[in-house]
mmCIF file of C-alpha atoms in Angstrom:
data_model
loop_
_atom_site.group_PDB
_atom_site.id
_atom_site.type_symbol
_atom_site.label_atom_id
_atom_site.label_comp_id
_atom_site.label_asym_id
_atom_site.label_seq_id
_atom_site.Cartn_x
_atom_site.Cartn_y
_atom_site.Cartn_z
ATOM 1 C CA UNK A 189 31.347 -15.726 -20.956
ATOM 2 C CA UNK A 190 33.633 -12.362 -21.343
ATOM 3 C CA UNK A 191 35.771 -12.685 -24.274
ATOM 4 C CA UNK A 192 34.583 -15.365 -26.250
ATOM 5 C CA UNK A 193 33.410 -14.872 -29.576
ATOM 6 C CA UNK A 194 29.705 -15.100 -30.864
ATOM 7 C CA UNK A 195 28.016 -17.620 -33.169
ATOM 8 C CA UNK A 196 29.398 -18.154 -36.268
ATOM 9 C CA UNK A 197 28.610 -19.895 -39.062
ATOM 10 C CA UNK A 198 28.650 -23.135 -39.672
ATOM 11 C CA UNK A 199 31.503 -22.838 -42.427
ATOM 12 C CA UNK A 200 33.118 -20.004 -40.521
ATOM 13 C CA UNK A 201 33.275 -22.661 -37.473
ATOM 14 C CA UNK A 202 35.189 -24.995 -39.853
ATOM 15 C CA UNK A 203 37.427 -22.692 -40.695
ATOM 16 C CA UNK A 204 38.355 -20.889 -37.721
ATOM 17 C CA UNK A 205 39.005 -23.953 -35.272
ATOM 18 C CA UNK A 206 35.362 -22.156 -33.271
ATOM 19 C CA UNK A 207 34.222 -25.906 -32.461
ATOM 20 C CA UNK A 208 37.718 -26.735 -31.147
ATOM 21 C CA UNK A 209 38.191 -23.948 -29.047
ATOM 22 C CA UNK A 210 34.796 -24.386 -27.668
ATOM 23 C CA UNK A 211 35.206 -28.031 -26.483
ATOM 24 C CA UNK A 212 38.355 -27.207 -25.170
ATOM 25 C CA UNK A 213 36.227 -24.973 -22.448
ATOM 26 C CA UNK A 214 33.917 -27.373 -21.355
ATOM 27 C CA UNK A 215 35.015 -28.479 -17.985
ATOM 28 C CA UNK A 216 37.881 -25.965 -17.891
ATOM 29 C CA UNK A 217 38.236 -22.690 -15.753
ATOM 30 C CA UNK A 218 37.729 -19.616 -17.071
ATOM 31 C CA UNK A 219 38.860 -17.031 -15.251
ATOM 32 C CA UNK A 220 36.449 -14.035 -15.784
ATOM 33 C CA UNK A 221 37.406 -10.990 -16.874
ATOM 34 C CA UNK A 222 35.842 -8.186 -15.597
ATOM 35 C CA UNK A 223 35.760 -8.544 -11.904
ATOM 36 C CA UNK A 224 38.796 -6.874 -10.544
ATOM 37 C CA UNK A 225 37.426 -3.772 -11.827
ATOM 38 C CA UNK A 226 34.227 -4.204 -10.598
ATOM 39 C CA UNK A 227 35.317 -5.518 -7.087
ATOM 40 C CA UNK A 228 38.670 -2.685 -6.587
ATOM 41 C CA UNK A 229 36.070 0.190 -7.017
ATOM 42 C CA UNK A 230 36.173 0.237 -10.583
ATOM 43 C CA UNK A 231 32.703 0.236 -11.059
ATOM 44 C CA UNK A 232 30.419 3.014 -10.745
ATOM 45 C CA UNK A 233 27.665 2.016 -8.649
ATOM 46 C CA UNK A 234 23.899 4.047 -8.017
ATOM 47 C CA UNK A 235 25.251 4.848 -4.366
ATOM 48 C CA UNK A 236 28.527 6.590 -5.673
ATOM 49 C CA UNK A 237 26.796 8.761 -8.503
ATOM 50 C CA UNK A 238 27.978 12.256 -8.292
ATOM 51 C CA UNK A 239 25.926 14.172 -10.587
ATOM 52 C CA UNK A 240 25.029 17.934 -10.172
ATOM 53 C CA UNK A 241 21.360 16.733 -10.948
ATOM 54 C CA UNK A 242 21.317 14.906 -8.046
ATOM 55 C CA UNK A 243 22.258 17.541 -5.417
ATOM 56 C CA UNK A 244 20.301 17.787 -2.797
ATOM 57 C CA UNK A 245 18.508 14.471 -3.416
ATOM 58 C CA UNK A 246 15.710 12.500 -1.175
ATOM 59 C CA UNK A 247 16.038 9.377 -0.346
ATOM 60 C CA UNK A 248 13.328 6.858 -0.370
ATOM 61 C CA UNK A 249 13.372 3.227 1.495
ATOM 62 C CA UNK A 250 11.264 0.894 1.238
ATOM 63 C CA UNK A 251 9.578 -1.254 4.411
ATOM 64 C CA UNK A 252 8.916 -5.014 3.286
ATOM 65 C CA UNK A 253 7.019 -7.788 4.171
ATOM 66 C CA UNK A 254 7.852 -10.179 6.938
ATOM 67 C CA UNK A 255 5.622 -12.541 6.090
ATOM 68 C CA UNK A 256 4.334 -14.632 2.786
ATOM 69 C CA UNK A 257 0.432 -13.996 2.902
ATOM 70 C CA UNK A 258 -1.383 -12.153 5.034
ATOM 71 C CA UNK A 259 -3.752 -9.390 5.379
ATOM 72 C CA UNK A 260 -2.470 -5.979 6.612
ATOM 73 C CA UNK A 261 -3.064 -2.733 8.331
ATOM 74 C CA UNK A 262 -0.459 -0.282 8.010
ATOM 75 C CA UNK A 263 0.400 2.652 9.882
ATOM 76 C CA UNK A 264 2.770 5.273 9.153
ATOM 77 C CA UNK A 265 1.954 8.480 11.359
ATOM 78 C CA UNK A 266 4.713 7.780 13.849
ATOM 79 C CA UNK A 267 7.380 8.015 10.769
ATOM 80 C CA UNK A 268 6.241 10.980 9.695
ATOM 81 C CA UNK A 269 7.410 12.958 12.584
ATOM 82 C CA UNK A 270 10.781 11.414 12.682
ATOM 83 C CA UNK A 271 14.342 13.471 11.950
ATOM 84 C CA UNK A 272 14.797 14.096 8.611
ATOM 85 C CA UNK A 273 11.818 12.406 7.297
ATOM 86 C CA UNK A 274 9.761 14.513 4.654
ATOM 87 C CA UNK A 275 6.781 12.155 4.129
ATOM 88 C CA UNK A 276 6.376 8.531 5.004
ATOM 89 C CA UNK A 277 3.251 6.455 2.576
ATOM 90 C CA UNK A 278 1.353 3.662 2.838
ATOM 91 C CA UNK A 279 -0.787 2.205 -0.527
ATOM 92 C CA UNK A 280 -3.833 4.536 1.224
ATOM 93 C CA UNK A 281 -1.595 7.266 1.482
ATOM 94 C CA UNK A 282 -0.673 7.100 -2.452
ATOM 95 C CA UNK A 283 -4.247 5.918 -3.784
ATOM 96 C CA UNK A 284 -2.135 3.218 -5.524
ATOM 97 C CA UNK A 285 -3.930 1.498 -8.000
ATOM 98 C CA UNK A 286 -3.412 -2.057 -8.692
ATOM 99 C CA UNK A 287 -1.667 -2.671 -11.959
ATOM 100 C CA UNK A 288 -3.005 -6.253 -14.186
ATOM 101 C CA UNK A 289 -0.386 -8.345 -15.676
ATOM 102 C CA UNK A 290 0.223 -8.003 -19.042
ATOM 103 C CA UNK A 291 0.059 -12.055 -19.438
ATOM 104 C CA UNK A 292 -3.221 -12.851 -17.366
ATOM 105 C CA UNK A 293 -5.171 -9.095 -15.893
ATOM 106 C CA UNK A 294 -6.936 -11.492 -13.101
ATOM 107 C CA UNK A 295 -3.860 -11.208 -11.656
ATOM 108 C CA UNK A 296 -2.326 -7.692 -10.439
ATOM 109 C CA UNK A 297 0.322 -6.105 -8.938
ATOM 110 C CA UNK A 298 1.280 -2.506 -7.095
ATOM 111 C CA UNK A 299 4.599 -1.250 -6.220
ATOM 112 C CA UNK A 300 3.173 -1.017 -2.380
ATOM 113 C CA UNK A 301 0.573 -3.825 -1.179
ATOM 114 C CA UNK A 302 -2.590 -2.380 0.064
ATOM 115 C CA UNK A 303 -4.562 -4.723 1.995
ATOM 116 C CA UNK A 304 -3.134 -7.975 1.233
ATOM 117 C CA UNK A 305 0.803 -9.135 1.057
ATOM 118 C CA UNK A 306 1.648 -11.994 -0.941
ATOM 119 C CA UNK A 307 5.311 -12.632 -0.814
ATOM 120 C CA UNK A 308 8.173 -11.820 1.466
ATOM 121 C CA UNK A 309 9.751 -8.486 0.894
ATOM 122 C CA UNK A 310 6.818 -7.008 -0.984
ATOM 123 C CA UNK A 311 6.667 -3.268 -0.373
ATOM 124 C CA UNK A 312 4.249 -2.309 2.227
ATOM 125 C CA UNK A 313 5.051 1.542 3.067
ATOM 126 C CA UNK A 314 8.229 4.132 1.809
ATOM 127 C CA UNK A 315 9.853 6.543 3.648
ATOM 128 C CA UNK A 316 11.140 9.725 2.037
ATOM 129 C CA UNK A 317 14.043 11.509 3.847
ATOM 130 C CA UNK A 318 16.640 13.990 3.316
ATOM 131 C CA UNK A 319 19.484 11.182 3.994
ATOM 132 C CA UNK A 320 19.253 7.279 4.025
ATOM 133 C CA UNK A 321 20.236 6.918 7.454
ATOM 134 C CA UNK A 322 17.013 8.736 8.649
ATOM 135 C CA UNK A 323 14.963 7.073 6.107
ATOM 136 C CA UNK A 324 16.518 3.552 7.742
ATOM 137 C CA UNK A 325 15.976 4.705 11.169
ATOM 138 C CA UNK A 326 11.961 5.745 10.282
ATOM 139 C CA UNK A 327 11.421 2.421 9.129
ATOM 140 C CA UNK A 328 11.478 0.982 12.715
ATOM 141 C CA UNK A 329 8.324 3.511 13.800
ATOM 142 C CA UNK A 330 5.923 2.202 11.000
ATOM 143 C CA UNK A 331 3.633 -0.079 12.392
ATOM 144 C CA UNK A 332 2.278 -2.696 10.532
ATOM 145 C CA UNK A 333 -0.492 -5.794 11.672
ATOM 146 C CA UNK A 334 -0.052 -8.881 9.543
ATOM 147 C CA UNK A 335 -3.356 -11.201 10.008
ATOM 148 C CA UNK A 336 -1.523 -14.384 8.884
ATOM 149 C CA UNK A 337 -2.942 -16.645 5.731
ATOM 150 C CA UNK A 338 -2.240 -20.130 4.196
ATOM 151 C CA UNK A 339 0.784 -19.749 2.446
ATOM 152 C CA UNK A 340 1.931 -21.444 -0.889
ATOM 153 C CA UNK A 341 5.503 -22.495 -0.997
ATOM 154 C CA UNK A 342 5.858 -24.409 -4.175
ATOM 155 C CA UNK A 343 4.134 -24.839 -7.543
ATOM 156 C CA UNK A 344 2.550 -28.292 -7.133
ATOM 157 C CA UNK A 345 0.902 -26.610 -3.722
ATOM 158 C CA UNK A 346 -0.188 -24.028 -6.100
ATOM 159 C CA UNK A 347 -2.016 -25.778 -8.785
ATOM 160 C CA UNK A 348 -3.592 -27.725 -5.851
ATOM 161 C CA UNK A 349 -5.813 -24.252 -5.716
ATOM 162 C CA UNK A 350 -6.490 -24.957 -2.050
ATOM 163 C CA UNK A 351 -4.994 -21.904 -1.355
ATOM 164 C CA UNK A 352 -5.231 -18.948 -3.839
ATOM 165 C CA UNK A 353 -3.375 -15.829 -3.517
ATOM 166 C CA UNK A 354 -5.884 -14.188 -5.692
ATOM 167 C CA UNK A 355 -9.267 -15.454 -5.240
ATOM 168 C CA UNK A 356 -10.988 -13.562 -7.572
ATOM 169 C CA UNK A 357 -9.212 -14.805 -10.168
ATOM 170 C CA UNK A 358 -10.297 -18.058 -8.984
ATOM 171 C CA UNK A 359 -6.665 -19.800 -9.639
ATOM 172 C CA UNK A 360 -3.571 -19.522 -8.930
ATOM 173 C CA UNK A 361 -2.580 -20.777 -12.569
ATOM 174 C CA UNK A 362 -1.622 -17.282 -14.397
ATOM 175 C CA UNK A 363 -0.186 -18.640 -17.671
ATOM 176 C CA UNK A 364 -0.396 -22.208 -19.509
ATOM 177 C CA UNK A 365 1.377 -22.999 -22.991
ATOM 178 C CA UNK A 366 2.160 -26.202 -25.095
ATOM 179 C CA UNK A 367 4.742 -26.758 -26.966
ATOM 180 C CA UNK A 368 5.463 -29.628 -29.860
ATOM 181 C CA UNK A 369 2.848 -31.796 -31.498
ATOM 182 C CA UNK A 370 -0.296 -32.009 -29.138
ATOM 183 C CA UNK A 371 -2.061 -34.605 -31.333
ATOM 184 C CA UNK A 372 0.185 -37.546 -29.557
ATOM 185 C CA UNK A 373 -0.522 -38.250 -25.972
ATOM 186 C CA UNK A 374 2.108 -39.605 -24.531
ATOM 187 C CA UNK A 375 0.858 -42.923 -23.602
ATOM 188 C CA UNK A 376 0.306 -43.141 -26.644
ATOM 189 C CA UNK A 377 3.971 -42.656 -27.746
ATOM 190 C CA UNK A 378 5.177 -45.026 -24.539
ATOM 191 C CA UNK A 379 2.866 -48.028 -25.051
ATOM 192 C CA UNK A 380 4.679 -49.487 -27.566
ATOM 193 C CA UNK A 381 8.058 -49.118 -26.209
ATOM 194 C CA UNK A 382 10.390 -51.961 -24.649
ATOM 195 C CA UNK A 383 11.701 -49.834 -21.898
ATOM 196 C CA UNK A 384 10.282 -46.517 -20.131
ATOM 197 C CA UNK A 385 12.283 -44.600 -18.302
ATOM 198 C CA UNK A 386 10.943 -42.150 -15.373
ATOM 199 C CA UNK A 387 11.863 -39.209 -13.507
ATOM 200 C CA UNK A 388 11.359 -36.637 -11.866
ATOM 201 C CA UNK A 389 13.462 -33.343 -12.417
ATOM 202 C CA UNK A 390 13.354 -30.494 -9.810
ATOM 203 C CA UNK A 391 14.917 -27.022 -10.718
ATOM 204 C CA UNK A 392 16.464 -25.053 -8.195
ATOM 205 C CA UNK A 393 15.562 -21.060 -7.122
ATOM 206 C CA UNK A 394 17.341 -18.737 -8.242
ATOM 207 C CA UNK A 395 19.277 -17.027 -5.567
ATOM 208 C CA UNK A 396 21.590 -14.513 -7.082
ATOM 209 C CA UNK A 397 23.869 -12.863 -5.605
ATOM 210 C CA UNK A 398 24.411 -9.335 -6.671
ATOM 211 C CA UNK A 399 27.874 -7.226 -6.321
ATOM 212 C CA UNK A 400 24.745 -4.021 -5.772
ATOM 213 C CA UNK A 401 21.364 -4.213 -4.673
ATOM 214 C CA UNK A 402 18.355 -3.279 -6.273
ATOM 215 C CA UNK A 403 18.439 0.626 -6.289
ATOM 216 C CA UNK A 404 17.735 3.990 -8.555
ATOM 217 C CA UNK A 405 18.255 7.410 -8.858
ATOM 218 C CA UNK A 406 16.088 10.062 -10.535
ATOM 219 C CA UNK A 407 16.407 13.225 -11.345
ATOM 220 C CA UNK A 408 14.612 16.054 -13.554
ATOM 221 C CA UNK A 409 16.187 18.425 -15.270
ATOM 222 C CA UNK A 410 15.741 22.075 -16.212
ATOM 223 C CA UNK A 411 13.828 21.103 -19.794
ATOM 224 C CA UNK A 412 11.646 18.587 -18.394
ATOM 225 C CA UNK A 413 13.578 15.328 -19.007
ATOM 226 C CA UNK A 414 13.305 12.238 -16.245
ATOM 227 C CA UNK A 415 16.795 10.802 -15.945
ATOM 228 C CA UNK A 416 17.123 7.849 -14.049
ATOM 229 C CA UNK A 417 19.871 5.511 -13.153
ATOM 230 C CA UNK A 418 19.123 2.267 -12.279
ATOM 231 C CA UNK A 419 21.120 -1.097 -11.000
ATOM 232 C CA UNK A 420 18.911 -3.370 -12.665
ATOM 233 C CA UNK A 421 17.880 -3.857 -16.255
ATOM 234 C CA UNK A 422 14.634 -2.292 -16.309
ATOM 235 C CA UNK A 423 13.144 0.597 -14.492
#
């Protein structure tokens, strides 16, 4: 929370009243201090950038999948001749190479889907134009054929491996880790307990509501450096 001190050493907590302050915050409405600045045009968003490096910059807009799992065929020919369009590209046009996951190389990703889409919103094509309005209009000229495939909608269904998003991997399980003392089995631990309480806990999906959607601006400098502005944590 904005304005709160960071963690203190144990002795410092006793002397400073840190614990009492934290206890007083539990269940208390704390006013956010940074929102007014951002909501009243105080922040600088990617769309607001006014840097000389961006003079004459082109705009790129992505067409995204409308289904969760399908084989696709993408035709961008009509979009290339739309007003203001400099280029329209599919994965085949750019020879996009799948990138192995650093967690498990059997699972790959690429910034434009080529043959199969695996989630709603996965980019399938990109349009580059002289202005953002022309780029958005040209998206409607791209033809995408979807041959829908069975979908996986939750983690338990994924673990059954009845529908594989990456058939060559042979499983939907990308990574597995065990914490704690693996020498004890749960059945052995609870066998001697008088009372055993069981429960099923479900954690909701994260649905963020950002003030700014994902976006970026990129420019080359005269000395060959690449300058990158982004609304996200990483390029």
